[in-house]
Every structure is written in structure tokens, then in C-alpha cells.
Tab-separated table of C-alpha atoms in Angstrom:
chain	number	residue	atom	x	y	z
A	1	UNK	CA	5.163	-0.834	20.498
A	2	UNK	CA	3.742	-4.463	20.301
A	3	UNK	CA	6.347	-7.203	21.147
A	4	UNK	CA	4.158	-9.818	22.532
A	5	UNK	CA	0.565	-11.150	20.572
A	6	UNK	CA	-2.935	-10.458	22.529
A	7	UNK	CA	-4.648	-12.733	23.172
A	8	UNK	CA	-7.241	-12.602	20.217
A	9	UNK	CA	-3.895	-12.712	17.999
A	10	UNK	CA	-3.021	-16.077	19.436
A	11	UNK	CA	-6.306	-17.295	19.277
A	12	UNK	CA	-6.458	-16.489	15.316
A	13	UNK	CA	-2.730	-18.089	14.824
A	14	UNK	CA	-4.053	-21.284	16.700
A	15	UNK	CA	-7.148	-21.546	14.432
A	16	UNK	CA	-5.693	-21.438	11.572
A	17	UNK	CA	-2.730	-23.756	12.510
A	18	UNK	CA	-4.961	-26.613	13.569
A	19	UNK	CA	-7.403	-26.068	10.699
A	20	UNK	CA	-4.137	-26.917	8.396
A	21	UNK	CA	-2.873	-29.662	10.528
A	22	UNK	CA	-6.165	-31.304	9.931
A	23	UNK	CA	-7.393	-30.178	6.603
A	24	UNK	CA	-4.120	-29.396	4.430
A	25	UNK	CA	-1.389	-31.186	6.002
A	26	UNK	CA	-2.089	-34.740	5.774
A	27	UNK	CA	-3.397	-34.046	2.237
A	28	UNK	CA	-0.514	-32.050	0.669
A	29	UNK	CA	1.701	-34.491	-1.032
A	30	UNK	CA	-1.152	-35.949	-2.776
A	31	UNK	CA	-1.985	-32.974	-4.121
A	32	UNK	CA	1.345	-31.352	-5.043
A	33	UNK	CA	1.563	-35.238	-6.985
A	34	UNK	CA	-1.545	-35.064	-8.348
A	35	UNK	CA	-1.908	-31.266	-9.048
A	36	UNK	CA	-5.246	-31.000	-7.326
A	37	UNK	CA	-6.624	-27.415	-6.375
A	38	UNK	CA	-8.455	-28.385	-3.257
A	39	UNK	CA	-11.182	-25.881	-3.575
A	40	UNK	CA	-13.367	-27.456	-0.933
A	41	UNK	CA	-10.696	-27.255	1.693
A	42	UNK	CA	-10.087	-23.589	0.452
A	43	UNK	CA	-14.045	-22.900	0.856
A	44	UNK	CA	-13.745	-24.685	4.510
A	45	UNK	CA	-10.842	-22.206	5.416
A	46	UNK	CA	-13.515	-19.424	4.381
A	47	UNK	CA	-15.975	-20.516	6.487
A	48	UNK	CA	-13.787	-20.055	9.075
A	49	UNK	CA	-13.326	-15.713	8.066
A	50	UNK	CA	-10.412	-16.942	6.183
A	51	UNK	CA	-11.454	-15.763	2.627
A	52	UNK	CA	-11.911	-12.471	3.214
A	53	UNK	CA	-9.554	-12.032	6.024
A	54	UNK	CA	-8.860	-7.538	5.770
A	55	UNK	CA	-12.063	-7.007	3.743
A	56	UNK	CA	-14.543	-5.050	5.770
A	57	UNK	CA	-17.178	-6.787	7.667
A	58	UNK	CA	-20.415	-4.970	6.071
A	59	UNK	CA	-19.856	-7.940	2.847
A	60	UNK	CA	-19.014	-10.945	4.691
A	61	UNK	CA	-15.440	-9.997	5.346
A	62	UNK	CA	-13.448	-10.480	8.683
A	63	UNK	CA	-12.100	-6.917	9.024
A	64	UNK	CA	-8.525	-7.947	10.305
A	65	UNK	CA	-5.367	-6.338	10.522
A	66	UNK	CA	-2.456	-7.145	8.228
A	67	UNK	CA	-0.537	-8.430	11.268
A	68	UNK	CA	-3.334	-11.028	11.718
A	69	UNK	CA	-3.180	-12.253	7.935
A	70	UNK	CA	0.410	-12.685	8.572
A	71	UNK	CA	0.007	-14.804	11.202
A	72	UNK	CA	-3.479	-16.600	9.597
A	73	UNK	CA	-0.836	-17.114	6.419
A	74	UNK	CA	2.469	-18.459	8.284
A	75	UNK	CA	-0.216	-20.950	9.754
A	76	UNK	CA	-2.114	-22.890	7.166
A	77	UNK	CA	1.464	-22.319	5.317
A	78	UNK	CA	2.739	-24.819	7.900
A	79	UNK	CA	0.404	-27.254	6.327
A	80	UNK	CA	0.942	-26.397	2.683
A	81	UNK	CA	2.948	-23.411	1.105
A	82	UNK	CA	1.363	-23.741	-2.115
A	83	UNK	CA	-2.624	-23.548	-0.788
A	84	UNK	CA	-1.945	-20.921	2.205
A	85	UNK	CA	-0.062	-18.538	-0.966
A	86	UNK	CA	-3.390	-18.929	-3.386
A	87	UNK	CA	-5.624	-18.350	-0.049
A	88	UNK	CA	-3.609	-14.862	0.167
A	89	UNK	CA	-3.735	-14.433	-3.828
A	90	UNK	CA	-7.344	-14.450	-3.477
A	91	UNK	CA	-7.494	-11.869	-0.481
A	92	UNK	CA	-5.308	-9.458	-1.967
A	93	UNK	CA	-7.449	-9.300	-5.148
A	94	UNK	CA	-10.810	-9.117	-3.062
A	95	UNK	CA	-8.920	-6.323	-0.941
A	96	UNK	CA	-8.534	-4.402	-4.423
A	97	UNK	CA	-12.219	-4.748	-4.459
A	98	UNK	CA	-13.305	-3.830	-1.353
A	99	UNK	CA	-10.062	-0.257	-1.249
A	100	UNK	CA	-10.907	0.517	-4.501
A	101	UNK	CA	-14.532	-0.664	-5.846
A	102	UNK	CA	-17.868	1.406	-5.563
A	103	UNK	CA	-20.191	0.656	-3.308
A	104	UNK	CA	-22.077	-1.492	-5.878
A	105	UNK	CA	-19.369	-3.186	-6.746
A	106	UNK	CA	-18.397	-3.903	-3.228
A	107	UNK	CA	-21.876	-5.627	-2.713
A	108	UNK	CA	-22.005	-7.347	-5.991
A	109	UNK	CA	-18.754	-8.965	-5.388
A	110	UNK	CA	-17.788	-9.607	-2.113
A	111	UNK	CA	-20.225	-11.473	-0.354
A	112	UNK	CA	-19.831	-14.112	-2.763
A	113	UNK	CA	-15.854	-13.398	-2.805
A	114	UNK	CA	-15.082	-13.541	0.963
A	115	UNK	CA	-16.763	-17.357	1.636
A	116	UNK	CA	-14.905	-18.288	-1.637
A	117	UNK	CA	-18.188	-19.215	-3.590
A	118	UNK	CA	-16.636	-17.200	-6.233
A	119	UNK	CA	-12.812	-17.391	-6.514
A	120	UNK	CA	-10.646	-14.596	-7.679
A	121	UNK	CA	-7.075	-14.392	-9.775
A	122	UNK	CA	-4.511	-11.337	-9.883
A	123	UNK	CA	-3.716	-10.805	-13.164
A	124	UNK	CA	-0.877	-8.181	-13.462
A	125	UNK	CA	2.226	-10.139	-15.015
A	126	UNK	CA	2.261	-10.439	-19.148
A	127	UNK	CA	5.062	-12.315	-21.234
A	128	UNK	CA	7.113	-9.211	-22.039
A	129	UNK	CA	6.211	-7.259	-18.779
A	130	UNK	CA	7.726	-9.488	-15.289
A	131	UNK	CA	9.565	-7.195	-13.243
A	132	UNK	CA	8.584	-4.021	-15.621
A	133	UNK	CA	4.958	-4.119	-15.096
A	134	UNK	CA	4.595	-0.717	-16.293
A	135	UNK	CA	5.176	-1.977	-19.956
A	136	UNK	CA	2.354	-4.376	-20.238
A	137	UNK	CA	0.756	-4.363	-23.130
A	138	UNK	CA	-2.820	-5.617	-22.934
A	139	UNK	CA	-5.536	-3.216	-24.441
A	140	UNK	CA	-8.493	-2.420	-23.330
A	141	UNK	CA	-10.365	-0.156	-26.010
A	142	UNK	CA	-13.498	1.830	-25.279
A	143	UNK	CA	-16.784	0.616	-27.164
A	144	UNK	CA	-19.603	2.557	-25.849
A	145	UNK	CA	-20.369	0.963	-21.999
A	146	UNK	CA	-17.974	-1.941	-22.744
A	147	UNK	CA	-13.828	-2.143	-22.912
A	148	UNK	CA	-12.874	-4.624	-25.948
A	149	UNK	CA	-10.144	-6.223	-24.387
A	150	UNK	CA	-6.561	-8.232	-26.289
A	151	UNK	CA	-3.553	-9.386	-24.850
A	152	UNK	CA	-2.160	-11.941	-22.579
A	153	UNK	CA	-1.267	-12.466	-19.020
A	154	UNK	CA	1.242	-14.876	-18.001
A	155	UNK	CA	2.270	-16.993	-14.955
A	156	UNK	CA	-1.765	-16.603	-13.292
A	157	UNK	CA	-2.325	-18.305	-10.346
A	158	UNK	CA	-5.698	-20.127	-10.287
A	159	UNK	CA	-6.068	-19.281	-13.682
A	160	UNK	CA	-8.620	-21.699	-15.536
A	161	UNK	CA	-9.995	-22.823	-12.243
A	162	UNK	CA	-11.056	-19.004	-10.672
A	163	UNK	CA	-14.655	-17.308	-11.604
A	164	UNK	CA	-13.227	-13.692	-11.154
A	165	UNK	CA	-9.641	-12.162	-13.016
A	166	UNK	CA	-8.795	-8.675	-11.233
A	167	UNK	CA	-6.803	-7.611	-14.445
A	168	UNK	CA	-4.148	-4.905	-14.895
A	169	UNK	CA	-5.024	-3.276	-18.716
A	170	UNK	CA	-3.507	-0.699	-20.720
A	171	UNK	CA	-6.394	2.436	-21.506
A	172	UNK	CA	-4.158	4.863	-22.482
A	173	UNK	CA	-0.833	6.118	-23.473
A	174	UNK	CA	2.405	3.910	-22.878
A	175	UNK	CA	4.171	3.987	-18.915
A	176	UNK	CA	2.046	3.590	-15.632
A	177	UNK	CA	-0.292	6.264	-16.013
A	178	UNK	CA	-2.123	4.399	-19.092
A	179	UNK	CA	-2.886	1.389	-16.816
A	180	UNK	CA	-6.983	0.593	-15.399
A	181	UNK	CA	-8.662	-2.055	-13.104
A	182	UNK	CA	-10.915	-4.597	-14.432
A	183	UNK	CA	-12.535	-6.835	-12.730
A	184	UNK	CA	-13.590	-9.704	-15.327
A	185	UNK	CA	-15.659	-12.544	-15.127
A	186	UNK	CA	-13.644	-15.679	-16.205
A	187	UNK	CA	-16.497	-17.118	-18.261
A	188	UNK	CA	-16.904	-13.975	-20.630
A	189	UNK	CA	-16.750	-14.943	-24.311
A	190	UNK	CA	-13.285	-14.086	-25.444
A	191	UNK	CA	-11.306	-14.909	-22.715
A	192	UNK	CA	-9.539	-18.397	-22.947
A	193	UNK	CA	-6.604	-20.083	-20.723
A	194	UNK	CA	-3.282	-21.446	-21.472
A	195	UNK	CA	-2.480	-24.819	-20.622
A	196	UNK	CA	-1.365	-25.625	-16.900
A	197	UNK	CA	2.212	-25.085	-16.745
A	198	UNK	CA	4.428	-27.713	-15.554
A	199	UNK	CA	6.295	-26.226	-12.666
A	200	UNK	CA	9.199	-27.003	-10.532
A	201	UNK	CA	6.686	-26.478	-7.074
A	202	UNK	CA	3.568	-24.840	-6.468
A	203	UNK	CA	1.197	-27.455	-8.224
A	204	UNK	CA	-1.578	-27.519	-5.567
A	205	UNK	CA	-2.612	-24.593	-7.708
A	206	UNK	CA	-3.261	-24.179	-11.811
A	207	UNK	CA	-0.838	-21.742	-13.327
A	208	UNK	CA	-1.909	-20.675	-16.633
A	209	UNK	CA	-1.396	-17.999	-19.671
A	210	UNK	CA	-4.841	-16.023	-19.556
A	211	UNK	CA	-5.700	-14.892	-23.462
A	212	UNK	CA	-8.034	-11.871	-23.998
A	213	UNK	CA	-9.448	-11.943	-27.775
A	214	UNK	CA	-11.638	-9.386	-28.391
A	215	UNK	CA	-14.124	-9.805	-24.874
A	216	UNK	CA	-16.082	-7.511	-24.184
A	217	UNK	CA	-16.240	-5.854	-20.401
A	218	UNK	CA	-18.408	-3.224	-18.935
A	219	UNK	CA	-16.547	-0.343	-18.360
A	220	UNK	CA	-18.916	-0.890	-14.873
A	221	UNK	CA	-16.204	-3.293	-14.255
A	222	UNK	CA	-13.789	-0.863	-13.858
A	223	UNK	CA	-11.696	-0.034	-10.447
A	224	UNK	CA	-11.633	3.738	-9.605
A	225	UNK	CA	-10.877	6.027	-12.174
A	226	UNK	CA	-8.814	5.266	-15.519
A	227	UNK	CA	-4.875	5.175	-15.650
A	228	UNK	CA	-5.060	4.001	-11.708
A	229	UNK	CA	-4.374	1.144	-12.015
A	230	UNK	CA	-1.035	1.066	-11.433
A	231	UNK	CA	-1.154	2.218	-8.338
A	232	UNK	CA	-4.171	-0.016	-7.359
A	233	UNK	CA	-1.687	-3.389	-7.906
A	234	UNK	CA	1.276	-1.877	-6.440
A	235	UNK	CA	-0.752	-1.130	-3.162
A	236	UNK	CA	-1.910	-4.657	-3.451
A	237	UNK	CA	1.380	-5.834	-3.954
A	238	UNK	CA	2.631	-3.823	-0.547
A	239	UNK	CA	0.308	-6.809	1.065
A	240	UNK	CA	0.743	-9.862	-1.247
A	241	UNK	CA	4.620	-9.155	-0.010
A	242	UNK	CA	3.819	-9.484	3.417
A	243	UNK	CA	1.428	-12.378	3.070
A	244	UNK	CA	4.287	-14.191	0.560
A	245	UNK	CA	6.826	-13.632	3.093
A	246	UNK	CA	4.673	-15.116	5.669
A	247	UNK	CA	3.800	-18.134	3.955
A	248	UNK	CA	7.915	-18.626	3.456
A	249	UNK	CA	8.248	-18.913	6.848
A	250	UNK	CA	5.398	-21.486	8.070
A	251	UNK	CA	6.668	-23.592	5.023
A	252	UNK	CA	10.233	-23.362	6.369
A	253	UNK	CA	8.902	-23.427	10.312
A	254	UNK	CA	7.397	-27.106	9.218
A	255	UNK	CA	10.637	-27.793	7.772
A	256	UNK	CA	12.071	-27.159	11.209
A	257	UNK	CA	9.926	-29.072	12.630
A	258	UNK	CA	10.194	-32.033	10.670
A	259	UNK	CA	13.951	-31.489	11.293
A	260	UNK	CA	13.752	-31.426	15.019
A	261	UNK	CA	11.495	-34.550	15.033
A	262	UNK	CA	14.294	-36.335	12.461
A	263	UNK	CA	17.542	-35.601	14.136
A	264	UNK	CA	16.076	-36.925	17.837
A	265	UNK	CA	15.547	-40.543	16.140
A	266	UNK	CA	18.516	-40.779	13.679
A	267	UNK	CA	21.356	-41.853	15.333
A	268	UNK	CA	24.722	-41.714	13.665
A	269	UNK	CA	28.371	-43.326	15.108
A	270	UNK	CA	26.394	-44.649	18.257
A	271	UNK	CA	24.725	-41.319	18.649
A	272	UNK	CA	21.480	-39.474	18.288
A	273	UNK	CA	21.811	-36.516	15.824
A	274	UNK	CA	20.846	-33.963	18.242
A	275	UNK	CA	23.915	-34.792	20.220
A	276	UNK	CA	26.009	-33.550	17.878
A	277	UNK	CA	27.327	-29.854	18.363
A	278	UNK	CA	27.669	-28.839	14.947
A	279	UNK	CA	24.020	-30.340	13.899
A	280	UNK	CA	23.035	-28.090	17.450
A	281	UNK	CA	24.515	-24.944	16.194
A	282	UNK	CA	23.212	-25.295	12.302
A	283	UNK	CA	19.480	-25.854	14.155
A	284	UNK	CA	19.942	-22.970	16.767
A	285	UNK	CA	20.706	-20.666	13.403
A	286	UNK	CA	17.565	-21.980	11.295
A	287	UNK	CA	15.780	-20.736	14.279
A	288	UNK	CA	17.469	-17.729	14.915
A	289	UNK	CA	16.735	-16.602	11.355
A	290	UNK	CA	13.647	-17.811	11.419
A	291	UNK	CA	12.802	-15.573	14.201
A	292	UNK	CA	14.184	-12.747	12.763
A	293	UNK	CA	11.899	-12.532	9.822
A	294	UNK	CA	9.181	-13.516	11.306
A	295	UNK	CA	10.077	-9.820	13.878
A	296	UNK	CA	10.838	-8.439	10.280
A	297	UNK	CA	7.319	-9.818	8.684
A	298	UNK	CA	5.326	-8.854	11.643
A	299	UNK	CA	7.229	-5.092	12.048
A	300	UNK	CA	6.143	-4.666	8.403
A	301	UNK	CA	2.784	-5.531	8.548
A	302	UNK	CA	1.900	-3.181	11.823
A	303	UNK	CA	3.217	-0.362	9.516
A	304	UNK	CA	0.889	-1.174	6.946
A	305	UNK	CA	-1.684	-1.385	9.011
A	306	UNK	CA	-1.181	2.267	10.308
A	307	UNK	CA	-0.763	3.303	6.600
A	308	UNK	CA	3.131	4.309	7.966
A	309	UNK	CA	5.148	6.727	5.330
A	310	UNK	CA	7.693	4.200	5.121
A	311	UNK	CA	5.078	1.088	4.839
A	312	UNK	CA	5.717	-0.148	1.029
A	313	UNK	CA	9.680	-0.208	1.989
A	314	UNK	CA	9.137	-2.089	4.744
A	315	UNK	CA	7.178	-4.373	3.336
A	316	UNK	CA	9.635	-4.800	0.305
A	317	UNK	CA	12.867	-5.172	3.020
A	318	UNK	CA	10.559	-8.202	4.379
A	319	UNK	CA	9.209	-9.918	1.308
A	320	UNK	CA	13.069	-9.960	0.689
A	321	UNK	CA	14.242	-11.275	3.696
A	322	UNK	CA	11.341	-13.713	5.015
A	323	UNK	CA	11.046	-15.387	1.314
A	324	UNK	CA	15.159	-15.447	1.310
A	325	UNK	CA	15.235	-17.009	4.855
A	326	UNK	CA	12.543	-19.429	4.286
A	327	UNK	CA	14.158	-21.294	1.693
A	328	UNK	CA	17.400	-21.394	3.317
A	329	UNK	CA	15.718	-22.829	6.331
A	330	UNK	CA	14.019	-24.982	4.626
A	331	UNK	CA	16.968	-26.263	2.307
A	332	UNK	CA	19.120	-26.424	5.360
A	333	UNK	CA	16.620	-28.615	6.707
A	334	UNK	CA	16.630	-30.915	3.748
A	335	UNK	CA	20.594	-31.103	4.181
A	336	UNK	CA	20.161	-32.504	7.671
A	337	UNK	CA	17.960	-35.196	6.470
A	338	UNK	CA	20.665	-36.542	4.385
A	339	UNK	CA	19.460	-38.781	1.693
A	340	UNK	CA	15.858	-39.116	3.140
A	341	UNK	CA	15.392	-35.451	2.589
A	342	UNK	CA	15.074	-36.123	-1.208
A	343	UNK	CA	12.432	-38.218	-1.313
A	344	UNK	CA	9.106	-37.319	-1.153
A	345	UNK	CA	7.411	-38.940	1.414
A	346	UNK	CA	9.413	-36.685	3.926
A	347	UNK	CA	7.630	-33.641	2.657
A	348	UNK	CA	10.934	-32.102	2.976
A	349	UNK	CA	11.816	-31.630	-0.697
A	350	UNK	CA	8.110	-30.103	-1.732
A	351	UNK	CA	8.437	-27.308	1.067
A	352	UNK	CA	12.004	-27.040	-0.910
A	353	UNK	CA	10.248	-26.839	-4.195
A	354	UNK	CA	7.355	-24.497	-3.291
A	355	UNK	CA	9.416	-22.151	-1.082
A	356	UNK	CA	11.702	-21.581	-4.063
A	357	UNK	CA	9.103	-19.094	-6.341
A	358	UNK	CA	8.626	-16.841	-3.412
A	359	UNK	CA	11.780	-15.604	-4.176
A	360	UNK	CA	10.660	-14.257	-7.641
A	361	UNK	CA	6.749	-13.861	-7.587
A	362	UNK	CA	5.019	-10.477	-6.154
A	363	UNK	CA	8.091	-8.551	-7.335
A	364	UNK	CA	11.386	-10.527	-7.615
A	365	UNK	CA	13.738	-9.853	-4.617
A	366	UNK	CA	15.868	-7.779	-6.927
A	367	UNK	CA	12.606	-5.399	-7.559
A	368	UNK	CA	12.516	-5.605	-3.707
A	369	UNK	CA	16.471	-4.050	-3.472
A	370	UNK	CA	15.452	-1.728	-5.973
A	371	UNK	CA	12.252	-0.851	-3.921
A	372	UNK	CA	14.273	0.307	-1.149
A	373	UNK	CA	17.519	1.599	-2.337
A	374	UNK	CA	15.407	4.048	-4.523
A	375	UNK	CA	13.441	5.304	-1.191
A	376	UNK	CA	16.559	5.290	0.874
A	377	UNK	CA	18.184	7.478	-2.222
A	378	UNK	CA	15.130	9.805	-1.938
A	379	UNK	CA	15.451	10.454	1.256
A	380	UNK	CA	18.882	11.316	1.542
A	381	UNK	CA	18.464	14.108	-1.055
């Protein structure tokens, strides 16, 4: 068993970490307050092999482990939660591509996917259909070659702003077996956006209500077989956990940071806040938890990787526990800035606000209990 990183490992972490020290970092409160989708700095991060980071290499793609695009993710998370979550939003939708596309679809799509020249959404989620993505309700009728397509998708990250929509659609009867793979071009007539929600965090990236009115898509389009396609998002939802979880913890390992640098200058009663034993013990604990799900994350991904039986519970125990840990950590670490933690020039309160959806996207944390009592349950019978 791996308890140490090789050395190609560390190299990737270190990459990625200084690539969002420079590039993200110093730009992330500007555009969490302006609600800019920095799709240059996402193209530069692609350059690097970080667009495409577990698609195969034949298209352009870096061929990396899910351990690796855990650590790529915790990294350029440490510079901005919101833009290191969309990076991995777009990775797990080319992944779907690359698993589950044709060969001609693998070649029309991903060399232009993995450098980001084309930008891709996930588009599983509908108003009535969160947690119980089995019941969407979006149609896709057969015409001859082409699916007419109604419905809506809600809460779509990128949405408006992305060129491809890897969309969850209903082809046949009710329940998961009527479900199919699209994969949609965002300009086809018919297909309109929502207006850009106004969120509590996340709003380096457009999140928008995507509205299908009568467009027409090849059935060419489609993913693997009809009424997979249920299966095709929840096995890109085993990853987008991982990757989610990851990017809680560089969001709250910056907050940690931040903290550590804070509490050495502030001095309180004559003293430096460091000095303080109780302050000591509620930083040795952030840590300490921190570490843990970061084990957790890691432990998770490795069995993912080797396509373990017990893989999509795994990564459901750490989505719950990384996201959960994350934003403790990083509220904890607003608490011990006092006052100056609210304001937003400490970057404190964003990592706060961003950290705080990664508790409900890619399968609330509930969905995540249910996840794994239900496998626990089947395996004691």
C-alpha cells in the first residue's frame, strides 16, 4: 500500500500549486466580486495537461490516475475553490466522453476538449429531480437520425458560457433505465439559458437553468447504448466526488494557512495569538482533520483507480467527509480571525462561502449516507 507520494506525484502537486499561486490566487477576489469566469486562466491550466487530466493520451489527454487529479484539484483549489471545482466539472464530463464515446466521438471531441478550446457542462440535475435524479424529466424523442429534445436542467455550472452540455435525457419509460447520454452542442437552435443565478459563493463560475425547446440532436450524439445513461453519470459522479472533496480541502488548507500567518502577528493581552494554548489546540485539530480527509480522499481515489468492488462507497464516505471537514476548517479559521475574518479582503469569508455548496452538489452528503448505508446493508445480507 502507498503511504508516501513518488516522486512524479509531488512533482504534479507542486505544478499545479504554483500555477494557482500565480495565476488564480492573486486574482480570486476580483473575480468572486465581479463574477468573472476566467477562461483564459482555465485554458493556461490546460496547457499545462490540466484539462484533460484522466482522459487518455491518444486525444490530447494526460492519462493520470485519480489519485493525481486529487492532488492537481486540492492544489489550484488552494488558489480558488470555485475555478479548481469547474476545472474538475469539465474533466469529469470529458472523462464521460473519452469511458463511454466511440471512437469517432472520442476524436471529434477531445482534442479540442482536453486544451479547453471547447469547454464542457454536466448537465444531470432538473428542477423537480436534485437528489432523485432518476425522476428527471427531460425528453428526448426519436425523429429519424435526430432526438427532439424538451425540458430543463437546473443549477449548471458553466452554463451559458460552455460550447459542449453532456446531458442526462429521458428515452424511454419512467425510473433509471429510461435515461441516455447526449452530448449537445450549446449553440444548437433550441437550446437557451436561464439567467445567472445569484449565489451565496461559487461566482467565479455562471450557474444557469439550461432550457431545451424542441432542438434537434443527432442521435450520433449519443453515449453508448440507450437507457445507460444512468449509469454513465453515476460513474462520473464516483469521480466528481473525489475531485469535490479535494477541492474542499485546498480551499480549507489556504484557510489554514491564512490562519497560521494571522495568529503569529495578532497579538492579544500583551501576547501573540499563537501563544495561546487553546488557539494551539483549535489549530492542531484543523490540521488533524485536515489530514484525515485528505488520507480519506487519497484512500478513495487509489480504489477507483484499481476499479476496487467497494470504489463508489468509498468515494461517497469521502465526498462526505472531505467536503464536511473543509468547511469546518475553513469556518473555524474564520472564527480565529475575529472580526477581520468577515471582511473580504482576508479571503477568509469567500473560501467560507464557496466551501459551503460542496456539501450539497455531486450528490448531497445525505445521498452520500444513503450511498453507503445501502452497500453496507447489502453486504450484511
Amino acid at each position: 500500500m502507498q503511504f508516501a507520494l513518488d516522486e512524479d506525484q509531488v512533482a504534479v502537486r507542486e505544478m499545479a500549486r504554483a500555477f494557482a499561486a500565480e495565476k488564480i490566487a492573486p486574482h480570486a477576489l476580483r473575480w468572486d466580486e465581479e463574477k468573472h469566469f476566467p477562461v483564459d486562466v482555465m485554458r493556461e491550466a490546460a496547457a499545462l495537461g490540466m484539462g484533460g487530466i484522466y482522459i487518455r493520451d491518444d486525444v490530447g489527454g494526460s492519462g493520470l490516475s485519480r489519485l493525481d487529479a486529487a492532488l492537481i484539484f486540492e492544489a489550484l483549489a488552494t488558489g480558488c475553490p470555485t475555478v479548481s471545482a469547474f476545472i474538475s466539472i469539465h474533466n469529469m464530463a470529458s472523462w464521460m466522453i473519452d469511458t463511454f464515446g466511440t471512437e469517432a466521438q472520442r476524436q471529434e471531441y477531445l482534442p479540442k476538449l482536453c486544451p479547453m478550446d471547447l469547454i464542457a457542462s454536466y448537465c444531470l440535475t432538473e428542477p423537480g429531480a436534485g437528489s432523485d435524479a432518476a425522476a428527471l424529466r427531460t425528453r428526448a424523442v426519436r425523429d429519424g437520425d435526430f432526438y427532439l429534445l424538451n425540458g430543463q436542467k437546473q443549477f449548471i455550472s458553466g452554463a451559458g458560457a460552455t460550447d459542449i452540455l453532456v446531458a442526462m435525457v429521458r428515452t424511454g419509460a419512467d425510473g433509471p433505465g429510461g435515461i441516455s447520454t447526449l452530448v449537445i452542442d450549446a449553440k444548437t437552435p433550441g437550446v437557451s439559458f436561464g439567467a445567472n443565478e445569484r449565489k451565496m459563493g461559487w461566482n467565479a463560475q455562471p450557474t444557469r437553468a439550461v432550457i431545451f425547446e424542441n432542438a434537434r440532436v443527432p442521435v450520433a450524439n449519443r453515449l453508448g447504448e440507450e437507457g445507460i445513461g444512468f449509469k454513465i453519470a453515476m460513474a462520473g459522479l464516483d469521480g466528481g466526488r473525489l475531485n469535490i472533496a479535494a477541492c474542499s480541502l485546498g480551499g480549507a488548507q489556504s484557510a489554514l494557512d491564512k490562519t497560521l500567518a494571522y495568529t503569529k502577528e495578532r497579538k492579544a493581552f500583551g501576547r501573540r495569538l499563537d501563544e495561546f494554548q487553546a488557539l494551539q489546540f483549535r489549530i492542531a485539530d484543523m490540521a488533524i482533520e485536515l489530514e484525515a480527509a485528505r488520507t480519506f480522499v487519497w484512500r478513495a481515489a487509489a480504489a477507483l483507480d484499481r476499479k476496487d468492488a467497494d470504489a463508489t462507497m468509498l468515494c461517497a464516505m469521502a465526498k462526505r467527509f472531505g467536503t464536511d471537514v473543509g468547511f469546518e476548517v475553513a469556518n473555524q479559521a474564520l472564527q480565529l480571525h475575529g472580526g477581520y475574518g468577515y471582511l473580504s479582503e482576508y479571503g477568509i469569508e469567500k473560501i467560507v462561502r464557496d466551501l459551503r455548496v460542496h456539501q450539497i452538489l455531486e450528490g448531497t452528503n445525505e445521498i452520500m449516507r444513503l450511498i453507503v448505508s445501502r452497500k453496507l446493508i447489502e453486504g450484511a445480507r
